[in-house]
Amino acid sequence: MTNETFPVDGGGSSLHRGNEPDGELVSLTNHVLDMELLSEVPVELMVRYGFVPLERSPDGSLVVAVSDPADLAGIDAIEGLLDTRIDARAAAPAEVEQALRDAGAGERILEGVRQRFEEPHGSGSDADEEEGITLASLAAGDGHPIVRLLDTTVLNALERRASDIHIETRDNAVWIKYRIDGVLYPVTDPIDLRHHDAIISRVKVMSDLDIAEKRVPQDGRFNLNLHGRKVDFRVSIMPSIHGEDAVIRILDKQYLSEEFADLSLERLGFSGKELRMIRKYIREPYGMFLATGPTGSGKTTTLYAALSEIRTEDDKIITIEDPVEYQINGITQIPVNEKKGLTFARGLRSILRHDPDIIMVGEIRDSETAHIAVQSALTGHLVFTTVHANNVVDVIGRLMNMGVEAYNFVSALNCVLAQRLLRVLCVHCKKLAEITPELLAESALTEEQVAPYTLYEGVGCHMCHQTGYTGRTAIVELLDLSDKIREMILELRPGSEIRRQAAKEGMTFLRQSALAVAFAGQTSLQEVNKVTFVE
């Protein structure tokens, strides 16, 4: 495979002119791309002229789908550059662009940029960020190599639905990784360590940070115009023994707003008994709906979905968050700004003076916020909030340690929801899983338990970028505070006793919820073992 740009044959070419595109559009929506054929065509050429190869005809001509069928000069140029006859078919520009993304155009451009670091180069001018960053501008090869590397990395991360970009420094190289569906993946071969300072300095310049300071952590933000929309990025720089590392969190609010325009609990994966119970509690007139789980487990998204389902013009809904990840129409959303003194506790006090009906507190981090949130739930408000804990029972001890009195806590709390996210197998490449004795032992299952089910595992293909998974679904355990459990909390009974009582009352634990997803053929046992503990 090559990323080389071929020179145009200057004259005397014996090539035949390709057929003019038909008036009827070719649909690429369900077309399976020929990856071997794609690898034969330079990615810069496909992006520059807006086409994808479809097949090789028996007469040797190359059938391509083009986004601009009126550009006959461009089709002639493709013939000259590829030294082959072109049979052009018209296709919708959006479908051609999506096909290029599915074909990994971003990854191929990124690898080409990385390879150029191994070649001598001169300095170039920075890309014009006002015009925005697109595959076409990157394929054109303009700008300093460091600028192109980071621009391509960011654009490719967006196309692959990454939540974070990690720039890691080792003893002899720099690694760039994406966090996709909660898992880190290297996106290119390691880059020589001599480019480390330039890469980190570029990130600092973009984030308005101190380039000279390399001994202490720094945090910053920047935004870029990508594909015609503004995307925000949150940057953290951390010194290590080999140099500075950087993590860039992607906050694509416009994409999230479009993606979750019809946000609902079903879309997140909730179903059955848990869905019915959640919908019951989010419609209570007052009390606290508490979600828990580690960072990145989807707690905030679940609360957004709940608010989206219950919002009406009759209720005043106010949220305080750090940060406001995406916007919901009809809801007043307040971002925390600790530098200016706007903390969760101070913001929550102000919210209570604005006569709200429903309040969402992004996270309870300290005793003051916990006390105010509980008091709000006791005084007639419906409060949605999150706390970091491993399961529904640990939340109780966590809030007790914050100084909340057991009686007030029990009186305020409606339910506790613990949540995790499981990766979903790619439907294009999943296959029947090989159930080995080792896998069964690791999963604490027997052959009799798995015999009634068909289990699958991921293989990896171009549609899922060789990961074997596309997207995630929620698994939950929901603690319904029955009278018995309330009494046990007031008596300060051990968490193990509370869990046993919850099991008697029919609570489904996280492990059981995860296994149900695997038994339904949507995820693998390996993913279940990665996300949940064997009970």
Short mmCIF file of C-alpha atoms in Angstrom, two decimals:
data_model
loop_
_atom_site.label_atom_id
_atom_site.label_comp_id
_atom_site.label_asym_id
_atom_site.label_seq_id
_atom_site.Cartn_x
_atom_site.Cartn_y
_atom_site.Cartn_z
CA MET A 1 0.00 0.00 0.00
CA THR A 2 1.31 3.44 -0.84
CA ASN A 3 0.36 7.01 -0.06
CA GLU A 4 2.49 8.39 -2.90
CA THR A 5 0.86 10.97 -5.20
CA PHE A 6 1.45 9.99 -8.83
CA PRO A 7 2.48 12.72 -11.33
CA VAL A 8 0.17 13.48 -14.24
CA ASP A 9 1.29 12.12 -17.59
CA GLY A 10 2.25 15.31 -19.43
CA GLY A 11 1.37 14.35 -22.98
CA GLY A 12 0.97 11.72 -25.65
CA SER A 13 -1.17 9.57 -23.39
CA SER A 14 -2.84 6.63 -25.08
CA LEU A 15 -5.50 6.43 -22.35
CA HIS A 16 -9.13 6.15 -23.29
CA ARG A 17 -11.53 8.70 -21.80
CA GLY A 18 -13.82 7.20 -19.13
CA ASN A 19 -17.54 6.94 -19.61
CA GLU A 20 -19.43 10.03 -18.51
CA PRO A 21 -21.34 9.38 -15.27
CA ASP A 22 -24.88 8.16 -15.59
CA GLY A 23 -27.71 10.44 -14.44
CA GLU A 24 -28.91 7.82 -11.95
CA LEU A 25 -27.19 7.88 -8.57
CA VAL A 26 -25.32 4.83 -7.31
CA SER A 27 -26.22 4.01 -3.69
CA LEU A 28 -23.24 3.37 -1.42
CA THR A 29 -25.28 2.94 1.76
CA ASN A 30 -25.21 -0.85 1.77
CA HIS A 31 -22.27 -1.31 -0.58
CA VAL A 32 -19.50 -3.57 0.76
CA LEU A 33 -16.17 -1.91 0.03
CA ASP A 34 -13.40 -3.94 -1.60
CA MET A 35 -10.55 -3.22 0.82
CA GLU A 36 -7.92 -4.79 -1.44
CA LEU A 37 -8.99 -2.55 -4.30
CA LEU A 38 -9.04 0.48 -1.99
CA SER A 39 -5.48 -0.23 -0.87
CA GLU A 40 -4.31 0.07 -4.50
CA VAL A 41 -5.50 3.69 -4.77
CA PRO A 42 -3.62 6.51 -2.96
CA VAL A 43 -5.87 7.92 -0.24
CA GLU A 44 -4.91 11.53 -1.06
CA LEU A 45 -6.20 10.97 -4.60
CA MET A 46 -9.57 9.62 -3.44
CA VAL A 47 -10.06 12.50 -1.00
CA ARG A 48 -8.88 15.21 -3.41
CA TYR A 49 -11.18 14.15 -6.26
CA GLY A 50 -14.01 12.79 -4.13
CA PHE A 51 -14.32 9.21 -5.36
CA VAL A 52 -14.16 5.60 -4.17
CA PRO A 53 -13.33 2.56 -6.33
CA LEU A 54 -16.16 0.03 -6.56
CA GLU A 55 -14.85 -2.82 -8.69
CA ARG A 56 -12.52 -3.82 -11.53
CA SER A 57 -14.41 -4.53 -14.77
CA PRO A 58 -13.59 -7.56 -16.95
CA ASP A 59 -12.13 -5.21 -19.57
CA GLY A 60 -9.67 -3.86 -16.96
CA SER A 61 -11.34 -0.50 -16.37
CA LEU A 62 -11.88 0.75 -12.81
CA VAL A 63 -15.48 1.45 -11.79
CA VAL A 64 -15.60 4.39 -9.37
CA ALA A 65 -18.32 6.37 -7.60
CA VAL A 66 -17.71 10.13 -7.84
CA SER A 67 -19.30 12.91 -5.82
CA ASP A 68 -19.03 15.52 -8.59
CA PRO A 69 -20.14 13.92 -11.87
CA ALA A 70 -19.84 17.24 -13.73
CA ASP A 71 -16.08 17.41 -13.10
CA LEU A 72 -15.01 15.68 -16.32
CA ALA A 73 -11.53 17.21 -16.06
CA GLY A 74 -11.17 15.62 -12.63
CA ILE A 75 -12.19 12.21 -14.00
CA ASP A 76 -9.61 12.59 -16.77
CA ALA A 77 -7.01 13.50 -14.13
CA ILE A 78 -7.84 10.34 -12.16
CA GLU A 79 -7.31 8.28 -15.33
CA GLY A 80 -3.93 9.89 -15.85
CA LEU A 81 -2.80 9.54 -12.26
CA LEU A 82 -3.85 5.89 -11.96
CA ASP A 83 -2.84 4.97 -15.52
CA THR A 84 -6.10 3.09 -16.06
CA ARG A 85 -9.43 3.59 -17.79
CA ILE A 86 -12.13 4.97 -15.47
CA ASP A 87 -15.82 4.01 -15.60
CA ALA A 88 -17.39 6.75 -13.45
CA ARG A 89 -20.74 6.48 -11.69
CA ALA A 90 -22.46 9.37 -9.90
CA ALA A 91 -23.01 9.08 -6.12
CA ALA A 92 -24.25 11.38 -3.39
CA PRO A 93 -21.35 13.43 -1.92
CA ALA A 94 -22.36 12.52 1.64
CA GLU A 95 -22.26 8.81 0.79
CA VAL A 96 -18.84 9.14 -0.86
CA GLU A 97 -17.49 10.96 2.20
CA GLN A 98 -18.93 8.29 4.52
CA ALA A 99 -17.45 5.55 2.34
CA LEU A 100 -14.02 7.19 2.62
CA ARG A 101 -14.39 7.24 6.39
CA ASP A 102 -15.43 3.59 6.45
CA ALA A 103 -12.42 2.82 4.28
CA GLY A 104 -10.12 4.35 6.91
CA ALA A 105 -9.04 7.40 4.90
CA GLY A 106 -8.25 9.26 8.10
CA GLU A 107 -6.00 6.46 9.38
CA ARG A 108 -4.16 6.21 6.06
CA ILE A 109 -3.56 9.97 5.96
CA LEU A 110 -2.39 9.86 9.59
CA GLU A 111 0.04 7.04 8.82
CA GLY A 112 1.30 8.98 5.80
CA VAL A 113 1.91 12.04 7.98
CA ARG A 114 3.76 9.90 10.52
CA GLN A 115 5.97 8.41 7.81
CA ARG A 116 6.96 11.90 6.67
CA PHE A 117 8.55 12.47 10.09
CA GLU A 118 11.16 9.95 9.00
CA GLU A 119 12.00 12.08 5.94
CA PRO A 120 13.89 15.41 5.80
CA HIS A 121 11.48 18.33 5.66
CA GLY A 122 11.43 22.08 5.87
CA SER A 123 9.15 24.30 7.87
CA GLY A 124 5.74 25.22 6.58
CA SER A 125 3.01 27.61 7.53
CA ASP A 126 0.28 26.76 9.99
CA ALA A 127 -3.04 25.66 8.55
CA ASP A 128 -5.76 28.27 8.46
CA GLU A 129 -7.96 27.13 11.29
CA GLU A 130 -10.65 29.65 10.39
CA GLU A 131 -11.35 27.73 7.19
CA GLY A 132 -11.71 24.52 9.17
CA ILE A 133 -10.03 21.13 9.02
CA THR A 134 -11.28 18.54 6.54
CA LEU A 135 -9.95 15.36 4.95
CA ALA A 136 -9.44 17.32 1.73
CA SER A 137 -7.31 20.02 3.38
CA LEU A 138 -5.18 17.38 5.10
CA ALA A 139 -4.80 15.32 1.94
CA ALA A 140 -3.55 18.43 0.13
CA GLY A 141 -0.40 18.25 2.27
CA ASP A 142 -0.28 21.93 3.28
CA GLY A 143 1.15 23.13 6.61
CA HIS A 144 3.97 22.19 8.96
CA PRO A 145 4.23 18.40 9.57
CA ILE A 146 3.58 18.79 13.32
CA VAL A 147 0.45 20.84 12.64
CA ARG A 148 -0.75 18.30 10.08
CA LEU A 149 -0.07 15.43 12.48
CA LEU A 150 -2.22 16.89 15.25
CA ASP A 151 -4.95 18.10 12.89
CA THR A 152 -5.15 14.66 11.29
CA THR A 153 -5.10 12.96 14.70
CA VAL A 154 -8.01 15.09 15.92
CA LEU A 155 -10.09 14.64 12.75
CA ASN A 156 -9.49 10.88 12.71
CA ALA A 157 -10.46 10.68 16.40
CA LEU A 158 -13.80 12.31 15.66
CA GLU A 159 -14.47 9.93 12.78
CA ARG A 160 -13.73 6.93 14.99
CA ARG A 161 -15.99 8.18 17.82
CA ALA A 162 -13.07 8.48 20.24
CA SER A 163 -13.71 10.16 23.59
CA ASP A 164 -10.03 10.94 24.33
CA ILE A 165 -6.68 11.26 22.57
CA HIS A 166 -3.64 10.08 24.55
CA ILE A 167 -0.11 11.21 23.66
CA GLU A 168 2.21 8.97 25.68
CA THR A 169 5.97 9.36 25.98
CA ARG A 170 8.14 6.27 26.32
CA ASP A 171 11.91 5.90 26.63
CA ASN A 172 12.48 5.92 22.87
CA ALA A 173 9.20 6.86 21.15
CA VAL A 174 5.91 8.75 21.34
CA TRP A 175 2.65 6.81 21.10
CA ILE A 176 -0.70 8.25 20.04
CA LYS A 177 -3.78 6.34 21.21
CA TYR A 178 -7.54 6.78 21.07
CA ARG A 179 -10.00 5.78 23.78
CA ILE A 180 -12.92 4.23 21.90
CA ASP A 181 -15.82 2.69 23.81
CA GLY A 182 -13.74 2.86 26.98
CA VAL A 183 -10.66 1.03 25.59
CA LEU A 184 -7.33 2.49 24.42
CA TYR A 185 -6.13 1.66 20.88
CA PRO A 186 -2.83 2.73 19.24
CA VAL A 187 -3.66 4.60 16.03
CA THR A 188 -0.29 4.60 14.32
CA ASP A 189 3.21 3.25 14.67
CA PRO A 190 5.35 4.98 17.34
CA ILE A 191 6.86 8.36 16.44
CA ASP A 192 10.55 9.06 17.03
CA LEU A 193 11.21 10.64 20.44
CA ARG A 194 13.02 13.62 18.89
CA HIS A 195 9.62 14.99 17.79
CA HIS A 196 8.16 14.82 21.31
CA ASP A 197 8.86 18.42 22.36
CA ALA A 198 7.41 19.80 19.13
CA ILE A 199 4.21 17.73 19.48
CA ILE A 200 3.61 18.71 23.13
CA SER A 201 4.49 22.34 22.40
CA ARG A 202 1.91 22.42 19.61
CA VAL A 203 -0.74 21.08 22.00
CA LYS A 204 0.23 23.76 24.54
CA VAL A 205 0.05 26.52 21.95
CA MET A 206 -3.41 25.36 20.89
CA SER A 207 -4.49 25.32 24.57
CA ASP A 208 -2.86 28.64 25.53
CA LEU A 209 -0.55 26.96 28.06
CA ASP A 210 3.01 27.78 29.19
CA ILE A 211 5.46 26.18 26.74
CA ALA A 212 8.45 26.80 29.03
CA GLU A 213 6.90 25.03 32.04
CA LYS A 214 7.60 21.29 31.89
CA ARG A 215 7.75 20.29 35.55
CA VAL A 216 4.15 20.68 36.77
CA PRO A 217 0.76 19.57 35.38
CA GLN A 218 -1.19 22.05 33.26
CA ASP A 219 -4.83 22.11 32.16
CA GLY A 220 -6.33 24.02 29.26
CA ARG A 221 -8.93 24.11 26.51
CA PHE A 222 -9.18 24.87 22.82
CA ASN A 223 -11.67 24.57 20.00
CA LEU A 224 -11.39 23.82 16.30
CA ASN A 225 -13.60 24.14 13.27
CA LEU A 226 -13.96 20.58 11.99
CA HIS A 227 -16.23 19.65 9.10
CA GLY A 228 -17.85 23.05 9.44
CA ARG A 229 -18.72 22.76 13.16
CA LYS A 230 -17.04 23.98 16.32
CA VAL A 231 -15.70 21.22 18.58
CA ASP A 232 -14.34 21.85 22.08
CA PHE A 233 -11.35 20.03 23.54
CA ARG A 234 -10.16 19.81 27.16
CA VAL A 235 -6.38 19.28 27.58
CA SER A 236 -4.37 17.86 30.47
CA ILE A 237 -0.55 17.94 30.39
CA MET A 238 1.28 15.72 32.90
CA PRO A 239 5.09 15.41 33.39
CA SER A 240 6.54 11.87 33.46
CA ILE A 241 10.02 10.39 33.73
CA HIS A 242 10.44 10.33 29.94
CA GLY A 243 8.83 13.71 29.21
CA GLU A 244 5.37 15.22 29.20
CA ASP A 245 2.22 13.26 28.37
CA ALA A 246 -0.99 14.83 27.08
CA VAL A 247 -4.63 13.73 27.18
CA ILE A 248 -7.16 15.55 25.02
CA ARG A 249 -10.83 15.04 25.94
CA ILE A 250 -13.19 15.57 22.98
CA LEU A 251 -16.36 17.52 23.79
CA ASP A 252 -18.34 17.52 20.54
CA LYS A 253 -21.50 19.19 21.83
CA GLN A 254 -23.10 19.64 18.42
CA TYR A 255 -22.66 15.95 17.55
CA LEU A 256 -24.02 14.91 20.94
CA SER A 257 -27.00 17.21 20.57
CA GLU A 258 -27.79 15.66 17.18
CA GLU A 259 -27.06 12.11 18.35
CA PHE A 260 -29.31 12.45 21.38
CA ALA A 261 -32.04 14.60 19.87
CA ASP A 262 -34.42 11.70 20.54
CA LEU A 263 -32.56 10.52 23.66
CA SER A 264 -34.48 7.94 25.65
CA LEU A 265 -33.77 5.24 28.20
CA GLU A 266 -34.43 2.51 25.59
CA ARG A 267 -31.71 3.90 23.33
CA LEU A 268 -29.22 3.50 26.17
CA GLY A 269 -30.04 -0.19 26.55
CA PHE A 270 -32.51 -0.18 29.45
CA SER A 271 -35.33 -2.71 29.24
CA GLY A 272 -37.63 -4.95 31.23
CA LYS A 273 -38.16 -4.59 34.96
CA GLU A 274 -35.37 -2.03 35.46
CA LEU A 275 -36.80 0.27 32.78
CA ARG A 276 -40.26 0.18 34.37
CA MET A 277 -38.82 0.92 37.82
CA ILE A 278 -36.63 3.78 36.57
CA ARG A 279 -39.59 5.39 34.83
CA LYS A 280 -41.60 5.09 38.01
CA TYR A 281 -38.97 6.85 40.14
CA ILE A 282 -38.12 9.67 37.71
CA ARG A 283 -41.78 10.68 37.83
CA GLU A 284 -42.00 10.90 41.61
CA PRO A 285 -43.06 14.37 42.89
CA TYR A 286 -39.97 14.68 45.14
CA GLY A 287 -37.01 12.72 46.49
CA MET A 288 -33.56 11.76 45.18
CA PHE A 289 -32.72 9.60 42.14
CA LEU A 290 -29.09 8.60 42.66
CA ALA A 291 -26.85 7.09 39.94
CA THR A 292 -23.44 5.61 40.71
CA GLY A 293 -20.51 4.05 38.92
CA PRO A 294 -16.90 4.84 37.93
CA THR A 295 -15.87 7.64 35.60
CA GLY A 296 -17.06 6.98 32.05
CA SER A 297 -19.85 4.55 33.02
CA GLY A 298 -22.61 6.65 31.43
CA LYS A 299 -24.20 8.02 34.62
CA THR A 300 -24.65 11.55 33.31
CA THR A 301 -26.06 10.35 30.00
CA THR A 302 -28.64 8.27 31.90
CA LEU A 303 -29.68 11.35 33.88
CA TYR A 304 -29.95 13.34 30.63
CA ALA A 305 -32.18 10.63 29.18
CA ALA A 306 -34.36 10.70 32.30
CA LEU A 307 -34.70 14.48 32.14
CA SER A 308 -35.50 14.33 28.41
CA GLU A 309 -38.37 11.94 29.13
CA ILE A 310 -39.98 13.95 31.93
CA ARG A 311 -39.40 17.54 30.83
CA THR A 312 -42.53 19.61 30.25
CA GLU A 313 -43.35 23.29 30.09
CA ASP A 314 -45.07 22.92 33.46
CA ASP A 315 -41.83 22.23 35.37
CA LYS A 316 -38.75 24.35 35.99
CA ILE A 317 -35.69 22.13 35.49
CA ILE A 318 -32.22 23.42 36.42
CA THR A 319 -28.92 21.53 36.24
CA ILE A 320 -25.40 22.28 37.50
CA GLU A 321 -22.66 20.30 35.77
CA ASP A 322 -18.89 20.13 35.28
CA PRO A 323 -18.84 20.51 32.33
CA VAL A 324 -22.17 20.84 30.48
CA GLU A 325 -21.57 17.99 28.02
CA TYR A 326 -24.53 18.63 25.74
CA GLN A 327 -27.52 20.89 25.77
CA ILE A 328 -31.18 20.00 26.24
CA ASN A 329 -33.88 22.39 25.05
CA GLY A 330 -36.16 23.72 27.75
CA ILE A 331 -33.71 23.12 30.60
CA THR A 332 -31.55 25.73 32.37
CA GLN A 333 -27.98 24.36 32.53
CA ILE A 334 -25.24 25.93 34.65
CA PRO A 335 -21.52 25.07 34.22
CA VAL A 336 -19.31 24.83 37.32
CA ASN A 337 -16.52 27.42 37.36
CA GLU A 338 -14.35 26.79 40.41
CA LYS A 339 -11.82 29.47 39.42
CA LYS A 340 -14.58 32.06 39.77
CA GLY A 341 -15.98 30.47 42.92
CA LEU A 342 -18.97 28.73 41.32
CA THR A 343 -18.79 25.30 42.95
CA PHE A 344 -21.47 22.61 43.06
CA ALA A 345 -22.46 23.67 46.58
CA ARG A 346 -22.63 27.40 45.84
CA GLY A 347 -24.45 26.84 42.56
CA LEU A 348 -26.95 24.51 44.22
CA ARG A 349 -27.76 27.13 46.86
CA SER A 350 -28.46 29.66 44.10
CA ILE A 351 -30.59 27.17 42.18
CA LEU A 352 -32.86 26.72 45.19
CA ARG A 353 -33.63 30.46 45.10
CA HIS A 354 -34.82 30.13 41.48
CA ASP A 355 -37.93 28.15 42.41
CA PRO A 356 -37.05 24.88 40.60
CA ASP A 357 -39.23 21.78 40.46
CA ILE A 358 -36.49 19.41 39.29
CA ILE A 359 -32.75 19.74 39.98
CA MET A 360 -29.80 17.83 38.53
CA VAL A 361 -26.47 17.98 40.38
CA GLY A 362 -23.72 16.60 38.13
CA GLU A 363 -21.79 15.01 41.00
CA ILE A 364 -21.77 15.00 44.81
CA ARG A 365 -18.10 15.48 45.68
CA ASP A 366 -18.14 16.89 49.21
CA SER A 367 -20.10 17.04 52.43
CA GLU A 368 -21.63 20.47 51.79
CA THR A 369 -23.06 19.47 48.40
CA ALA A 370 -24.37 16.20 49.87
CA HIS A 371 -26.20 18.00 52.69
CA ILE A 372 -27.79 20.57 50.37
CA ALA A 373 -28.87 17.90 47.84
CA VAL A 374 -30.49 15.78 50.57
CA GLN A 375 -32.25 18.80 52.06
CA SER A 376 -33.50 19.77 48.59
CA ALA A 377 -35.02 16.30 48.15
CA LEU A 378 -36.65 16.57 51.60
CA THR A 379 -38.22 19.97 50.85
CA GLY A 380 -40.28 18.97 47.85
CA HIS A 381 -37.79 18.92 44.96
CA LEU A 382 -37.01 15.99 42.67
CA VAL A 383 -33.19 15.73 42.67
CA PHE A 384 -31.10 13.79 40.14
CA THR A 385 -27.44 13.33 41.04
CA THR A 386 -24.41 11.00 40.84
CA VAL A 387 -21.83 9.69 43.32
CA HIS A 388 -18.70 7.69 42.55
CA ALA A 389 -19.06 4.22 44.07
CA ASN A 390 -18.70 0.62 42.90
CA ASN A 391 -22.25 -0.60 43.54
CA VAL A 392 -25.60 0.44 44.97
CA VAL A 393 -24.75 -0.58 48.54
CA ASP A 394 -21.38 1.22 48.64
CA VAL A 395 -23.19 4.50 47.89
CA ILE A 396 -24.87 4.32 51.28
CA GLY A 397 -21.56 4.15 53.14
CA ARG A 398 -20.08 6.87 50.93
CA LEU A 399 -22.78 9.38 51.83
CA MET A 400 -22.67 8.40 55.49
CA ASN A 401 -18.93 9.18 55.46
CA MET A 402 -19.79 12.63 54.10
CA GLY A 403 -21.69 13.28 57.30
CA VAL A 404 -25.24 12.83 56.01
CA GLU A 405 -27.49 11.54 58.78
CA ALA A 406 -28.95 8.11 58.09
CA TYR A 407 -32.53 9.21 58.82
CA ASN A 408 -32.39 12.16 56.38
CA PHE A 409 -30.68 10.07 53.73
CA VAL A 410 -33.24 7.25 53.94
CA SER A 411 -36.12 9.72 53.90
CA ALA A 412 -34.79 11.55 50.85
CA LEU A 413 -33.69 8.61 48.70
CA ASN A 414 -36.09 7.04 46.19
CA CYS A 415 -33.67 4.56 44.59
CA VAL A 416 -30.02 3.94 43.72
CA LEU A 417 -28.93 2.96 40.21
CA ALA A 418 -25.47 1.44 39.61
CA GLN A 419 -24.35 1.38 35.98
CA ARG A 420 -21.61 0.13 33.65
CA LEU A 421 -21.16 0.16 29.88
CA LEU A 422 -20.56 -3.02 27.86
CA ARG A 423 -19.14 -2.92 24.36
CA VAL A 424 -21.49 -4.36 21.72
CA LEU A 425 -20.14 -6.84 19.16
CA CYS A 426 -19.81 -5.64 15.57
CA VAL A 427 -22.66 -7.20 13.59
CA HIS A 428 -20.47 -7.35 10.47
CA CYS A 429 -17.72 -9.59 11.85
CA LYS A 430 -18.88 -11.36 15.02
CA LYS A 431 -18.56 -15.13 14.98
CA LEU A 432 -19.48 -18.09 17.16
CA ALA A 433 -17.29 -18.09 20.25
CA GLU A 434 -14.99 -20.93 21.18
CA ILE A 435 -16.06 -21.86 24.72
CA THR A 436 -12.93 -23.23 26.35
CA PRO A 437 -12.70 -24.67 29.89
CA GLU A 438 -10.44 -21.73 30.76
CA LEU A 439 -13.06 -19.20 29.63
CA LEU A 440 -15.76 -21.00 31.60
CA ALA A 441 -13.60 -21.07 34.72
CA GLU A 442 -12.75 -17.38 34.34
CA SER A 443 -16.47 -16.62 33.97
CA ALA A 444 -17.51 -18.90 36.89
CA LEU A 445 -19.90 -20.72 34.56
CA THR A 446 -20.51 -24.36 33.72
CA GLU A 447 -21.18 -26.00 30.36
CA GLU A 448 -24.76 -26.67 31.49
CA GLN A 449 -25.32 -22.97 32.20
CA VAL A 450 -24.16 -21.81 28.75
CA ALA A 451 -25.55 -24.75 26.74
CA PRO A 452 -28.97 -23.14 26.05
CA TYR A 453 -27.34 -20.02 24.56
CA THR A 454 -25.39 -19.11 21.42
CA LEU A 455 -22.33 -17.08 22.41
CA TYR A 456 -20.31 -14.87 20.06
CA GLU A 457 -16.97 -13.08 19.99
CA GLY A 458 -15.53 -10.23 17.90
CA VAL A 459 -13.13 -10.74 15.01
CA GLY A 460 -12.43 -7.24 13.69
CA CYS A 461 -13.14 -5.71 10.28
CA HIS A 462 -12.91 -2.35 8.54
CA MET A 463 -16.41 -1.42 9.71
CA CYS A 464 -15.35 -1.58 13.39
CA HIS A 465 -11.72 -0.51 12.74
CA GLN A 466 -10.49 -4.02 13.65
CA THR A 467 -11.77 -3.77 17.24
CA GLY A 468 -14.61 -6.31 16.96
CA TYR A 469 -17.02 -3.93 18.72
CA THR A 470 -19.19 -0.95 17.74
CA GLY A 471 -20.86 1.12 20.44
CA ARG A 472 -21.83 0.27 24.00
CA THR A 473 -24.96 -0.60 25.95
CA ALA A 474 -25.84 -0.01 29.60
CA ILE A 475 -26.06 -2.69 32.28
CA VAL A 476 -27.53 -1.78 35.66
CA GLU A 477 -28.47 -2.86 39.13
CA LEU A 478 -31.31 -0.93 40.75
CA LEU A 479 -31.84 -0.83 44.51
CA ASP A 480 -35.49 -0.28 45.40
CA LEU A 481 -35.60 1.11 48.93
CA SER A 482 -38.26 -1.09 50.46
CA ASP A 483 -39.33 -0.64 54.08
CA LYS A 484 -37.10 -3.55 55.11
CA ILE A 485 -34.00 -2.11 53.43
CA ARG A 486 -34.71 1.35 54.89
CA GLU A 487 -34.84 -0.22 58.36
CA MET A 488 -31.53 -2.03 57.76
CA ILE A 489 -29.84 1.23 56.71
CA LEU A 490 -31.14 3.02 59.82
CA GLU A 491 -29.82 0.14 61.94
CA LEU A 492 -26.42 0.53 60.19
CA ARG A 493 -26.41 -3.12 59.14
CA PRO A 494 -23.44 -4.39 57.05
CA GLY A 495 -23.59 -3.93 53.29
CA SER A 496 -23.46 -7.70 52.73
CA GLU A 497 -26.74 -8.12 54.62
CA ILE A 498 -28.37 -5.35 52.63
CA ARG A 499 -27.27 -7.01 49.37
CA ARG A 500 -28.69 -10.36 50.46
CA GLN A 501 -32.00 -8.72 51.33
CA ALA A 502 -32.04 -6.91 47.97
CA ALA A 503 -31.42 -10.24 46.21
CA LYS A 504 -34.37 -11.77 48.09
CA GLU A 505 -36.53 -8.90 46.87
CA GLY A 506 -35.53 -9.62 43.26
CA MET A 507 -32.73 -7.14 42.51
CA THR A 508 -30.66 -8.04 39.43
CA PHE A 509 -26.95 -7.45 40.03
CA LEU A 510 -24.49 -5.99 37.49
CA ARG A 511 -22.94 -9.39 36.75
CA GLN A 512 -26.33 -10.94 36.03
CA SER A 513 -27.28 -8.02 33.80
CA ALA A 514 -24.01 -8.33 31.86
CA LEU A 515 -24.42 -12.10 31.36
CA ALA A 516 -27.93 -11.52 30.02
CA VAL A 517 -26.45 -9.27 27.31
CA ALA A 518 -23.87 -11.96 26.42
CA PHE A 519 -26.52 -14.71 26.36
CA ALA A 520 -28.55 -12.52 23.97
CA GLY A 521 -25.57 -12.58 21.55
CA GLN A 522 -24.79 -8.87 21.84
CA THR A 523 -21.43 -9.03 23.62
CA SER A 524 -18.70 -11.55 24.50
CA LEU A 525 -17.90 -13.32 27.76
CA GLN A 526 -14.46 -11.68 27.63
CA GLU A 527 -16.13 -8.25 27.73
CA VAL A 528 -18.41 -9.33 30.58
CA ASN A 529 -15.36 -10.46 32.61
CA LYS A 530 -13.55 -7.22 31.81
CA VAL A 531 -16.35 -4.98 33.09
CA THR A 532 -17.86 -6.92 36.01
CA PHE A 533 -16.62 -8.99 38.95
CA VAL A 534 -17.45 -12.67 39.38
CA GLU A 535 -19.82 -12.78 42.35
#
